[in-house]
Amino acid sequence: MLAKMMDRPLLISSLIAHAGKWHSDQEIVTKTVEGPIHRYTWSDAEKRAKKFAQALLKKGIKQGDRIGTIAWNTYRHLEAYYGISGIGAVTHTINPRLFPEQLEYVVNHADDQFLVIDTTFVGLVEALLPKAPNVKGVIVLANKANMPDVSKLRNPICYEDLIASESDEFAWPQFDDNSAAALCYTSGTTGNPKGALYAHKSTIIHALAQIAPDCMGLSSRDTVMPVVPMFHVNAWGTPYAAAATGCKLVLPGRHLDGRSIYDLLTSEKVSFTAAVPTIWMMLLAHMQEIDGNLNDLERVVIGGSACPRAMMETFQNKYGVQVLHAWGMTEMSPLGTVNTPKMKHNGLGEVERMDLQQSAGRVLYGVDMKIVDEDGNTLPNDGKATGELKVTGPWIISDYFNLAERAEAHAEDGWFSTGDVCAIDPDGYIWITDRLKDVIKSGGEWISSIDLENVAVGHPKVAEAAAIGMPHPKWDERPLLVVVKTQSGQDLDKQQMLDFLEGKIAKWWTPDDVVFVDELPHTATGKLSKLQLRERFKDYVLPTVTAG
Ligand code: ADP
């Protein structure tokens, strides 16, 4: 028997329609690419998204067509998100930090019809276009006065000119909510990037899950600043979740250094922000220098890679900001887990609470999880057994976009293989030890590179650390710790580093060597690139090997 309920599709346009109608006076603040602060409201944003939507329709854009964006977090990019998806086309956000050949690959693989770009990326797109023959034109997010020299772009279009003559009255089209809405590629640490193609429905369900108190707890009383770029898994869903709540939104533009972020956090009284640990490292270093404070900031989401304990302690104990440690991936829209306590944790002391927060979070309603051994057998959720993490749920991809060789291995039996290794405890908290390809195998046992790194960065003279497995004739692999010293910690030496680790890690985890470098390689999403690091150290031989 069918229910008697309204059959209303869950479309992305309904988010901005809600915010534009019922939070019409709430502000969206942007640090523009040109420099000055721009302010307008959710109502303005919806009107302009409608203008852009109609301009795209006039350009012949149809449902399912892909439009690439190469842009920072700004109000115009937000309008593009809603304008494109709102008419059933697909917003393909592109990470400008991909290597040129990867950029070329994703634009062609997605078959982008137009590119929507910030002025910063004109040069990058000039170089790309000769290799992207299907792109019909490039829409530059600027007004006439700020248009750069675009003479070398194919069919360049000034965004403000394009939308100027369009009406802000437009009925968002209604269609099947299983239709594609947005496309993000993984940064492709090995091989070509792979596309995750999100649906309208999956995006809305993800947004609703995201705003719940046991997840990010967003509300109309928040001022939300996604520092995580809108080209990194849709800024982790915040542009959608923000519209669902009608909160104040602050978009930081192109400058993501510690000082720029600090200035916006304080001047706009941001209560909620989110980014990868690398960003927060820069913010905390800047605050240390200027003796700053974060009186308005309540919560910071830290994810994308493991949040070091020392970073968490600084945010919480020194600045009074609650850290929400989160785990997810492009293929999961991206949220998998967020670390919030349960009722049973009410009485925990400071140290125990911090211990619990080391977990990358606990299972949310909407995502189910299990860990399996190398033969695919399910392991117990006892907080001890570790295995590969598999996930299932309505905002997780069933397959990659247009992949010639179907990725069945990724979603066999309806479970997606994450490639992460973790333990799950009976409360659903996950304890990630590594990516499968980064584990250090010593004498048949696994050493967690993440745990080693986290302990190492707890040393006040360590800015960043990476642990990788190096070949060893007896043990198979042994850990090498590669360390970047802080500016004031240049006198740190190997012995001091090893002394610091002693007692904090199992003895057999002790790195066979510590090497100091000026900087560590990072991926396009600001994470440590173990692949590049292993490449850099491919001729390196551990002293324990040469010693026999
Ligand atoms: P990429 O950075 O490869 O483009 P993603 O942003 O999708 O792609 O990265 C997802 C991966 O990041 C996860 O599979 C996991 O290995 C890692 N990751 C994300 N959050 C955490 C976390 N809190 N702790 C440890 N690893 C994490």
Coordinates of C-alpha atoms and ligand atoms in Angstrom, one line a residue:
M1 CA 0.0 0.0 0.0
L2 CA 1.4 3.4 -0.9
A3 CA 1.4 6.2 1.6
K4 CA -0.7 9.3 1.2
M5 CA 2.2 11.8 1.4
M6 CA 3.3 14.6 -0.9
D7 CA 5.8 13.3 -3.4
R8 CA 8.2 16.3 -3.4
P9 CA 11.7 15.7 -4.9
L10 CA 14.6 16.6 -2.7
L11 CA 16.3 19.0 -5.0
I12 CA 19.3 21.3 -4.3
S13 CA 17.3 24.3 -5.5
S14 CA 15.0 23.8 -2.5
L15 CA 17.9 24.7 -0.2
I16 CA 18.5 28.1 -1.6
A17 CA 14.8 28.6 -2.1
H18 CA 14.3 28.1 1.6
A19 CA 17.2 30.3 2.6
G20 CA 16.2 33.0 0.1
K21 CA 12.6 33.1 1.4
W22 CA 12.9 32.5 5.1
H23 CA 16.4 33.8 5.9
S24 CA 16.2 36.6 3.3
D25 CA 18.0 39.2 5.5
Q26 CA 20.8 36.8 6.7
E27 CA 24.2 37.9 5.5
I28 CA 26.7 36.1 3.2
V29 CA 30.1 37.8 3.6
T30 CA 32.9 37.2 1.1
K31 CA 36.6 38.2 1.1
T32 CA 36.6 38.8 -2.6
V33 CA 39.3 37.7 -5.0
E34 CA 39.8 41.5 -5.8
G35 CA 40.4 42.2 -2.1
P36 CA 37.5 44.1 -0.5
I37 CA 34.8 42.5 1.6
H38 CA 31.5 41.9 -0.2
R39 CA 28.2 41.6 1.8
Y40 CA 24.7 40.6 0.6
T41 CA 22.0 38.3 1.8
W42 CA 20.6 34.8 1.1
S43 CA 17.8 36.5 -0.8
D44 CA 20.3 38.2 -3.1
A45 CA 22.2 35.0 -3.6
E46 CA 19.0 33.2 -4.7
K47 CA 18.1 35.9 -7.1
R48 CA 21.5 35.9 -8.7
A49 CA 21.6 32.1 -8.8
K50 CA 18.3 32.3 -10.8
K51 CA 19.8 34.8 -13.2
F52 CA 22.8 32.6 -13.8
A53 CA 20.5 29.5 -14.2
Q54 CA 18.6 31.3 -17.0
A55 CA 21.7 32.5 -18.7
L56 CA 23.0 28.9 -18.8
L57 CA 19.7 27.7 -20.3
K58 CA 20.1 30.3 -23.0
K59 CA 23.5 28.9 -23.7
G60 CA 21.9 25.6 -24.5
I61 CA 22.8 23.9 -21.2
K62 CA 20.6 20.9 -20.6
Q63 CA 20.0 18.6 -17.7
G64 CA 23.0 16.4 -17.1
D65 CA 25.5 18.7 -18.8
R66 CA 28.6 19.2 -16.8
I67 CA 29.9 22.7 -16.0
G68 CA 33.4 22.9 -14.5
T69 CA 34.2 25.5 -11.8
I70 CA 37.8 26.5 -10.9
A71 CA 37.1 29.0 -8.1
W72 CA 37.7 30.0 -4.5
N73 CA 35.1 30.2 -1.8
T74 CA 33.1 33.3 -2.9
Y75 CA 29.5 34.4 -3.3
R76 CA 29.8 34.1 -7.1
H77 CA 31.0 30.5 -6.8
L78 CA 28.0 29.9 -4.4
E79 CA 25.7 31.3 -7.0
A80 CA 27.3 29.0 -9.6
Y81 CA 26.7 26.0 -7.4
Y82 CA 23.0 26.7 -7.1
G83 CA 22.5 28.1 -10.6
I84 CA 24.1 25.0 -12.3
S85 CA 22.6 22.3 -10.1
G86 CA 19.3 24.1 -9.9
I87 CA 18.5 23.5 -13.6
G88 CA 19.6 19.9 -13.4
A89 CA 23.1 20.5 -14.9
V90 CA 26.1 19.1 -12.9
T91 CA 28.5 21.3 -10.9
H92 CA 31.9 19.9 -11.5
T93 CA 34.2 21.5 -9.0
I94 CA 37.9 21.3 -10.0
N95 CA 40.9 21.5 -7.7
P96 CA 43.3 24.0 -9.3
R97 CA 46.2 22.4 -7.5
L98 CA 45.9 19.2 -9.5
F99 CA 48.9 18.6 -11.8
P100 CA 48.3 20.1 -15.4
E101 CA 47.8 16.6 -16.9
Q102 CA 45.3 15.7 -14.2
L103 CA 43.4 19.0 -14.8
E104 CA 43.3 18.2 -18.5
Y105 CA 42.1 14.6 -17.7
V106 CA 39.2 15.7 -15.4
V107 CA 37.9 18.4 -17.7
N108 CA 37.9 16.0 -20.7
H109 CA 36.7 13.0 -18.7
A110 CA 33.8 15.1 -17.3
D111 CA 33.2 16.5 -20.8
D112 CA 32.7 20.0 -19.3
Q113 CA 30.7 22.3 -21.6
F114 CA 31.8 25.5 -19.9
L115 CA 34.3 26.5 -17.3
V116 CA 33.4 29.0 -14.6
I117 CA 36.6 30.4 -13.3
D118 CA 38.1 33.1 -10.9
T119 CA 40.4 35.7 -12.5
T120 CA 43.3 34.0 -10.6
F121 CA 43.0 31.0 -12.9
V122 CA 43.0 32.7 -16.3
G123 CA 46.6 31.6 -17.0
L124 CA 46.0 28.1 -15.9
V125 CA 42.9 27.8 -18.2
E126 CA 44.8 29.4 -21.1
A127 CA 47.3 26.5 -20.9
L128 CA 44.5 24.0 -20.5
L129 CA 42.1 24.9 -23.3
P130 CA 44.2 23.7 -26.3
K131 CA 43.9 20.2 -24.7
A132 CA 40.2 20.6 -23.9
P133 CA 38.5 20.9 -27.3
N134 CA 35.0 20.4 -26.0
V135 CA 34.9 23.4 -23.7
K136 CA 32.6 25.9 -25.4
G137 CA 33.5 28.9 -23.4
V138 CA 34.9 30.3 -20.2
I139 CA 32.8 32.3 -17.8
V140 CA 35.0 34.6 -15.7
L141 CA 33.7 35.4 -12.2
A142 CA 34.2 39.2 -12.4
N143 CA 32.5 42.5 -13.4
K144 CA 33.7 44.4 -16.4
A145 CA 36.0 46.7 -14.5
N146 CA 37.8 43.7 -13.0
M147 CA 38.1 41.5 -16.0
P148 CA 41.7 40.6 -16.7
D149 CA 43.1 40.1 -20.2
V150 CA 41.1 37.2 -21.5
S151 CA 42.1 37.5 -25.1
K152 CA 43.7 34.0 -25.1
L153 CA 40.6 32.3 -23.6
R154 CA 38.1 30.5 -25.9
N155 CA 34.8 32.4 -26.0
P156 CA 35.4 34.4 -22.8
I157 CA 32.3 35.7 -21.0
C158 CA 32.1 38.2 -18.2
Y159 CA 29.9 36.7 -15.4
E160 CA 28.3 40.0 -14.3
D161 CA 27.6 41.0 -17.9
L162 CA 26.1 37.5 -18.5
I163 CA 23.6 37.7 -15.7
A164 CA 22.9 41.5 -15.8
S165 CA 20.0 41.2 -18.3
E166 CA 18.4 38.1 -16.8
S167 CA 15.3 38.3 -14.6
D168 CA 15.5 37.3 -10.9
E169 CA 12.1 35.7 -11.2
F170 CA 12.4 32.1 -12.2
A171 CA 10.6 28.9 -11.1
W172 CA 13.3 26.3 -10.2
P173 CA 12.5 23.3 -12.4
Q174 CA 11.3 20.1 -10.8
F175 CA 12.8 16.7 -11.8
D176 CA 13.8 13.3 -10.4
D177 CA 15.9 13.8 -7.3
N178 CA 18.1 10.8 -8.2
S179 CA 19.5 13.0 -11.0
A180 CA 23.1 14.0 -10.8
A181 CA 23.8 17.4 -9.2
A182 CA 27.6 17.6 -8.6
L183 CA 30.8 15.9 -9.5
C184 CA 34.1 15.8 -7.6
Y185 CA 37.2 13.9 -8.5
T186 CA 39.5 12.3 -6.0
S187 CA 43.0 13.9 -6.1
G188 CA 44.3 10.7 -7.7
T189 CA 47.4 9.9 -5.6
T190 CA 47.8 6.8 -7.8
G191 CA 46.6 6.8 -11.4
N192 CA 44.0 9.2 -12.8
P193 CA 41.5 11.0 -10.6
K194 CA 38.2 9.2 -10.2
G195 CA 34.8 11.0 -10.2
A196 CA 32.2 10.8 -7.5
L197 CA 28.9 11.9 -9.0
Y198 CA 26.4 13.0 -6.3
A199 CA 22.7 13.1 -6.6
H200 CA 20.3 15.8 -5.5
K201 CA 18.7 13.5 -3.0
S202 CA 22.0 12.2 -1.6
T203 CA 23.2 15.8 -1.2
I204 CA 20.1 16.8 0.7
I205 CA 20.1 13.8 3.0
H206 CA 23.8 14.5 3.7
A207 CA 23.1 18.1 4.5
L208 CA 20.3 17.1 6.9
A209 CA 22.5 14.6 8.6
Q210 CA 25.3 17.2 8.8
I211 CA 23.3 19.8 10.7
A212 CA 22.1 17.5 13.4
P213 CA 23.6 18.0 16.9
D214 CA 25.5 14.7 17.0
C215 CA 27.2 15.7 13.7
M216 CA 28.1 19.4 13.2
G217 CA 25.2 20.9 15.0
L218 CA 24.6 23.8 12.7
S219 CA 21.8 26.3 13.2
S220 CA 20.5 29.6 12.1
R221 CA 22.3 31.2 15.0
D222 CA 25.7 30.1 13.7
T223 CA 28.2 32.1 11.6
V224 CA 29.8 29.4 9.4
M225 CA 33.1 29.8 7.6
P226 CA 34.1 26.9 5.4
V227 CA 37.9 27.3 5.0
V228 CA 38.0 23.9 3.3
P229 CA 37.7 24.9 -0.4
M230 CA 34.5 24.5 -2.4
F231 CA 36.6 22.4 -4.8
H232 CA 37.4 19.9 -2.0
V233 CA 34.3 17.7 -1.7
N234 CA 32.0 20.7 -1.9
A235 CA 33.6 22.3 1.1
W236 CA 32.5 19.2 3.0
G237 CA 28.9 20.0 2.2
T238 CA 28.8 23.4 4.1
P239 CA 27.3 25.5 1.2
Y240 CA 24.3 23.2 1.2
A241 CA 24.0 22.7 5.0
A242 CA 24.3 26.5 5.5
A243 CA 21.4 27.2 3.2
A244 CA 19.3 24.5 5.0
T245 CA 19.8 26.4 8.3
G246 CA 19.9 29.9 6.9
C247 CA 23.0 30.7 9.0
K248 CA 25.4 33.6 8.3
L249 CA 28.0 32.4 5.8
V250 CA 31.5 33.7 5.6
L251 CA 33.5 32.8 2.5
P252 CA 37.2 33.4 2.8
G253 CA 38.2 33.7 -0.9
R254 CA 41.7 33.0 -2.0
H255 CA 44.0 33.8 0.9
L256 CA 44.1 30.9 3.3
D257 CA 47.2 31.8 5.4
G258 CA 47.0 32.0 9.2
R259 CA 46.7 35.8 9.3
S260 CA 43.9 36.1 6.7
I261 CA 41.9 33.3 8.3
Y262 CA 42.4 34.8 11.8
D263 CA 41.3 38.3 10.6
L264 CA 38.1 37.0 9.2
L265 CA 37.3 34.6 12.1
T266 CA 37.5 37.5 14.5
S267 CA 36.1 40.4 12.4
E268 CA 33.0 38.4 11.3
K269 CA 32.6 36.7 14.7
V270 CA 32.7 33.2 13.2
S271 CA 31.2 30.5 15.4
F272 CA 31.9 27.5 13.3
T273 CA 34.6 26.6 10.8
A274 CA 36.1 23.6 9.1
A275 CA 39.3 22.6 7.3
V276 CA 42.2 20.1 7.1
P277 CA 44.9 20.2 9.9
T278 CA 47.5 22.0 7.6
I279 CA 45.3 25.1 7.7
W280 CA 45.0 25.1 11.4
M281 CA 48.7 24.6 11.8
M282 CA 49.1 28.0 10.0
L283 CA 46.4 29.6 12.1
L284 CA 47.8 28.4 15.4
A285 CA 51.3 29.5 14.5
H286 CA 50.0 33.0 13.6
M287 CA 48.0 33.2 16.9
Q288 CA 51.1 32.2 18.8
E289 CA 53.0 35.1 17.2
I290 CA 50.4 37.8 17.8
D291 CA 49.1 36.4 21.1
G292 CA 45.6 36.2 19.6
N293 CA 42.3 34.9 20.9
L294 CA 39.2 33.2 19.4
N295 CA 36.5 34.5 21.7
D296 CA 33.6 34.0 19.2
L297 CA 34.7 30.7 17.7
E298 CA 32.8 27.7 19.3
R299 CA 33.5 24.7 17.1
V300 CA 36.2 23.8 14.6
V301 CA 35.8 20.7 12.4
I302 CA 39.2 19.1 11.7
G303 CA 39.3 16.2 9.2
G304 CA 40.7 15.1 5.9
S305 CA 43.7 13.7 7.8
A306 CA 44.2 12.8 11.4
C307 CA 44.1 15.7 13.9
P308 CA 47.2 15.6 16.1
R309 CA 46.4 15.6 19.8
A310 CA 48.6 18.7 20.4
M311 CA 46.5 20.7 18.0
M312 CA 43.3 19.6 19.7
E313 CA 44.7 20.5 23.1
T314 CA 45.7 24.0 21.9
F315 CA 42.3 24.7 20.4
Q316 CA 40.4 23.4 23.4
N317 CA 42.6 24.3 26.4
K318 CA 44.2 27.4 25.2
Y319 CA 41.5 29.0 23.1
G320 CA 38.3 27.4 24.4
V321 CA 37.2 26.1 20.9
Q322 CA 35.6 22.7 20.7
V323 CA 37.3 20.4 18.2
L324 CA 35.0 18.1 16.1
H325 CA 37.4 15.5 14.7
A326 CA 35.8 14.1 11.5
W327 CA 36.6 11.4 9.0
G328 CA 35.3 11.1 5.5
M329 CA 36.2 10.9 1.8
T330 CA 35.2 12.2 -1.6
E331 CA 33.3 9.0 -2.3
M332 CA 31.2 9.7 0.8
S333 CA 30.0 13.2 0.1
P334 CA 32.2 13.3 2.3
L335 CA 31.0 12.7 5.9
G336 CA 31.5 9.3 7.5
T337 CA 32.1 10.0 11.2
V338 CA 32.2 13.0 13.6
N339 CA 33.5 12.8 17.1
T340 CA 30.9 13.9 19.5
P341 CA 30.5 12.3 23.0
K342 CA 27.6 10.1 24.2
M343 CA 25.7 10.4 27.4
K344 CA 27.9 7.8 29.0
H345 CA 30.9 10.2 28.5
N346 CA 29.3 13.0 30.6
G347 CA 31.6 12.4 33.6
L348 CA 34.8 12.0 31.8
G349 CA 37.9 13.8 33.0
E350 CA 39.9 16.0 30.7
V351 CA 42.5 13.4 29.8
E352 CA 39.9 10.7 29.1
R353 CA 37.9 13.1 27.0
M354 CA 41.0 14.0 25.0
D355 CA 41.7 10.2 24.6
L356 CA 38.2 9.7 23.2
Q357 CA 38.6 12.6 20.8
Q358 CA 41.6 10.9 19.2
S359 CA 39.1 8.7 17.5
A360 CA 38.1 10.1 14.1
G361 CA 34.5 10.0 15.2
R362 CA 31.6 7.7 15.5
V363 CA 29.2 6.3 13.1
L364 CA 26.4 8.6 12.0
Y365 CA 22.9 7.5 11.2
G366 CA 22.9 7.1 7.5
V367 CA 26.3 5.4 7.2
D368 CA 26.9 1.8 8.3
M369 CA 30.4 0.4 8.8
K370 CA 32.3 -2.8 9.2
I371 CA 35.9 -3.9 9.2
V372 CA 37.2 -7.0 7.4
D373 CA 40.4 -9.0 7.4
E374 CA 42.5 -9.8 4.3
D375 CA 40.1 -12.6 3.3
G376 CA 37.0 -10.4 3.6
N377 CA 35.9 -11.9 7.0
T378 CA 34.1 -9.4 9.2
L379 CA 36.0 -8.6 12.4
P380 CA 34.5 -7.7 15.8
N381 CA 33.8 -4.1 16.7
D382 CA 35.8 -4.5 19.9
G383 CA 38.0 -1.5 19.6
K384 CA 41.0 -3.8 19.2
A385 CA 40.8 -5.7 16.0
T386 CA 41.9 -3.7 13.0
G387 CA 41.0 -4.3 9.4
E388 CA 39.9 -2.5 6.2
L389 CA 36.9 -0.2 6.7
K390 CA 33.9 -0.8 4.5
V391 CA 30.9 1.5 4.4
T392 CA 27.4 1.6 3.0
G393 CA 24.7 4.3 2.9
P394 CA 22.7 6.6 0.7
W395 CA 25.4 9.3 0.3
I396 CA 28.1 6.9 -0.6
I397 CA 28.9 6.2 -4.3
S398 CA 27.8 3.0 -5.8
D399 CA 30.4 3.3 -8.5
Y400 CA 32.7 5.9 -10.1
F401 CA 31.6 8.2 -12.8
N402 CA 32.2 6.8 -16.3
L403 CA 35.0 4.5 -15.4
A404 CA 35.8 2.1 -18.2
E405 CA 36.8 -0.7 -15.8
R406 CA 33.8 -0.8 -13.4
A407 CA 34.9 -0.4 -9.9
E408 CA 33.1 -3.4 -8.6
A409 CA 35.8 -4.1 -6.1
H410 CA 34.8 -0.8 -4.5
A411 CA 31.2 -1.6 -3.9
E412 CA 30.8 -5.4 -4.0
D413 CA 27.8 -6.6 -1.9
G414 CA 26.8 -3.0 -1.5
W415 CA 29.8 -2.2 0.6
F416 CA 32.3 0.4 -0.5
S417 CA 36.0 -0.4 0.4
T418 CA 37.5 2.8 1.8
G419 CA 41.2 1.7 1.7
D420 CA 41.5 2.9 5.3
V421 CA 42.5 0.6 8.2
C422 CA 40.9 1.1 11.6
A423 CA 39.4 -0.5 14.7
I424 CA 35.7 0.1 15.6
D425 CA 34.6 0.1 19.2
P426 CA 31.2 -1.1 20.4
D427 CA 30.0 2.5 20.6
G428 CA 30.8 3.0 16.9
Y429 CA 33.9 5.2 17.4
I430 CA 36.5 4.5 14.7
W431 CA 40.2 4.4 15.4
I432 CA 42.1 4.9 12.1
T433 CA 45.6 3.6 12.0
D434 CA 46.5 4.1 8.4
R435 CA 45.6 4.1 4.8
L436 CA 46.1 0.5 3.6
K437 CA 48.9 1.6 1.3
D438 CA 50.7 3.6 4.0
V439 CA 50.9 1.0 6.8
I440 CA 54.3 0.1 7.9
K441 CA 54.7 -3.7 8.1
S442 CA 57.4 -4.7 10.6
G443 CA 57.9 -8.4 11.4
G444 CA 54.4 -9.3 10.2
E445 CA 52.8 -6.6 12.4
W446 CA 51.5 -3.2 11.5
I447 CA 52.9 0.0 12.9
S448 CA 50.5 2.9 12.6
S449 CA 52.2 5.8 10.7
I450 CA 49.4 8.1 11.9
D451 CA 49.9 7.3 15.6
L452 CA 53.7 7.8 15.2
E453 CA 53.2 11.2 13.5
N454 CA 50.7 12.3 16.0
V455 CA 53.1 11.6 18.9
A456 CA 56.0 13.3 17.1
V457 CA 54.2 16.5 16.4
G458 CA 53.5 16.7 20.1
H459 CA 57.1 17.8 20.5
P460 CA 57.2 21.6 20.8
K461 CA 60.0 21.9 18.3
V462 CA 58.3 19.8 15.6
A463 CA 56.2 21.6 13.0
E464 CA 55.2 18.5 10.9
A465 CA 56.2 14.9 10.8
A466 CA 55.7 11.9 8.5
A467 CA 56.4 8.2 9.1
I468 CA 57.0 5.9 6.2
G469 CA 58.1 2.2 6.0
M470 CA 61.6 1.6 4.7
P471 CA 62.8 -1.8 3.4
H472 CA 64.6 -3.9 6.0
P473 CA 66.0 -7.4 5.3
K474 CA 65.0 -8.8 8.7
W475 CA 61.8 -7.0 9.5
D476 CA 60.4 -6.4 6.0
E477 CA 59.9 -2.7 6.8
R478 CA 61.0 -0.4 9.6
P479 CA 59.8 3.1 10.3
L480 CA 61.6 6.2 9.2
L481 CA 60.5 9.5 10.8
V482 CA 60.8 12.6 8.6
V483 CA 60.5 15.8 10.6
V484 CA 60.2 19.5 9.8
K485 CA 61.4 21.6 12.8
T486 CA 59.6 24.8 13.9
Q487 CA 61.4 28.1 13.3
S488 CA 62.4 28.4 16.9
G489 CA 63.3 24.7 17.3
Q490 CA 66.2 24.4 14.9
D491 CA 68.5 22.8 17.6
L492 CA 66.3 19.7 17.8
D493 CA 68.4 16.5 17.1
K494 CA 67.7 12.9 16.5
Q495 CA 68.4 11.7 20.0
Q496 CA 66.1 14.3 21.5
M497 CA 63.4 13.2 19.1
L498 CA 63.8 9.6 20.0
D499 CA 63.9 10.4 23.8
F500 CA 60.6 12.3 23.4
L501 CA 58.9 9.3 21.7
E502 CA 60.1 6.8 24.4
G503 CA 57.3 5.7 26.6
K504 CA 54.7 7.3 24.4
I505 CA 54.8 4.5 21.8
A506 CA 55.5 0.7 21.9
K507 CA 59.2 0.2 21.9
W508 CA 59.2 -1.8 18.7
W509 CA 57.6 1.2 16.9
T510 CA 60.6 3.4 17.6
P511 CA 61.8 4.7 14.2
D512 CA 65.1 3.3 13.0
D513 CA 66.1 6.8 11.9
V514 CA 65.0 10.4 12.2
V515 CA 65.7 12.7 9.2
F516 CA 65.2 16.4 9.3
V517 CA 63.9 18.2 6.1
D518 CA 62.8 21.8 5.3
E519 CA 59.4 20.8 4.1
L520 CA 57.2 17.8 3.4
P521 CA 55.3 17.2 0.2
H522 CA 51.6 17.7 0.2
T523 CA 48.7 16.6 -2.1
A524 CA 46.3 18.9 -3.9
T525 CA 44.0 18.8 -0.9
G526 CA 46.8 19.8 1.6
K527 CA 47.5 16.4 3.0
L528 CA 50.9 14.7 3.5
S529 CA 51.8 13.0 0.2
K530 CA 53.4 9.7 1.4
L531 CA 53.7 8.7 -2.3
Q532 CA 56.0 11.6 -3.1
L533 CA 57.8 11.2 0.2
R534 CA 58.5 7.5 -0.5
E535 CA 59.7 8.6 -4.0
R536 CA 62.0 11.2 -2.5
F537 CA 63.5 8.6 -0.1
K538 CA 63.7 5.7 -2.6
D539 CA 67.5 5.6 -2.5
Y540 CA 67.7 6.1 1.3
V541 CA 69.0 3.1 3.3
L542 CA 68.2 2.8 7.1
P543 CA 71.3 2.9 9.3
T544 CA 70.1 -0.3 10.9
V545 CA 70.4 -2.0 7.5
T546 CA 73.9 -0.8 6.8
A547 CA 74.9 -1.8 10.3
G548 CA 73.7 -5.3 9.5
Ligands
ADP1 P1 42.1 12.9 -1.4 O1 42.7 13.7 -0.3 O2 42.8 11.6 -1.7 O3 41.7 13.6 -2.6 P2 39.8 12.6 0.2 O4 39.7 14.0 0.6 O5 38.5 11.9 -0.2 O6 40.7 12.4 -1.0 O7 40.5 11.7 1.3 C1 39.9 10.7 2.0 C2 40.9 10.1 2.9 O8 41.5 11.0 3.8 C3 40.3 9.0 3.8 O9 40.2 7.8 3.1 C4 41.4 8.9 4.9 O10 42.5 8.1 4.5 C5 41.8 10.3 5.0 N1 41.2 10.9 6.2 C6 40.1 11.7 6.2 N2 39.8 12.1 7.4 C7 40.7 11.5 8.3 C8 40.9 11.5 9.7 N3 40.2 12.2 10.5 N4 41.9 10.7 10.2 C9 42.7 10.0 9.4 N5 42.6 10.0 8.0 C10 41.6 10.7 7.5

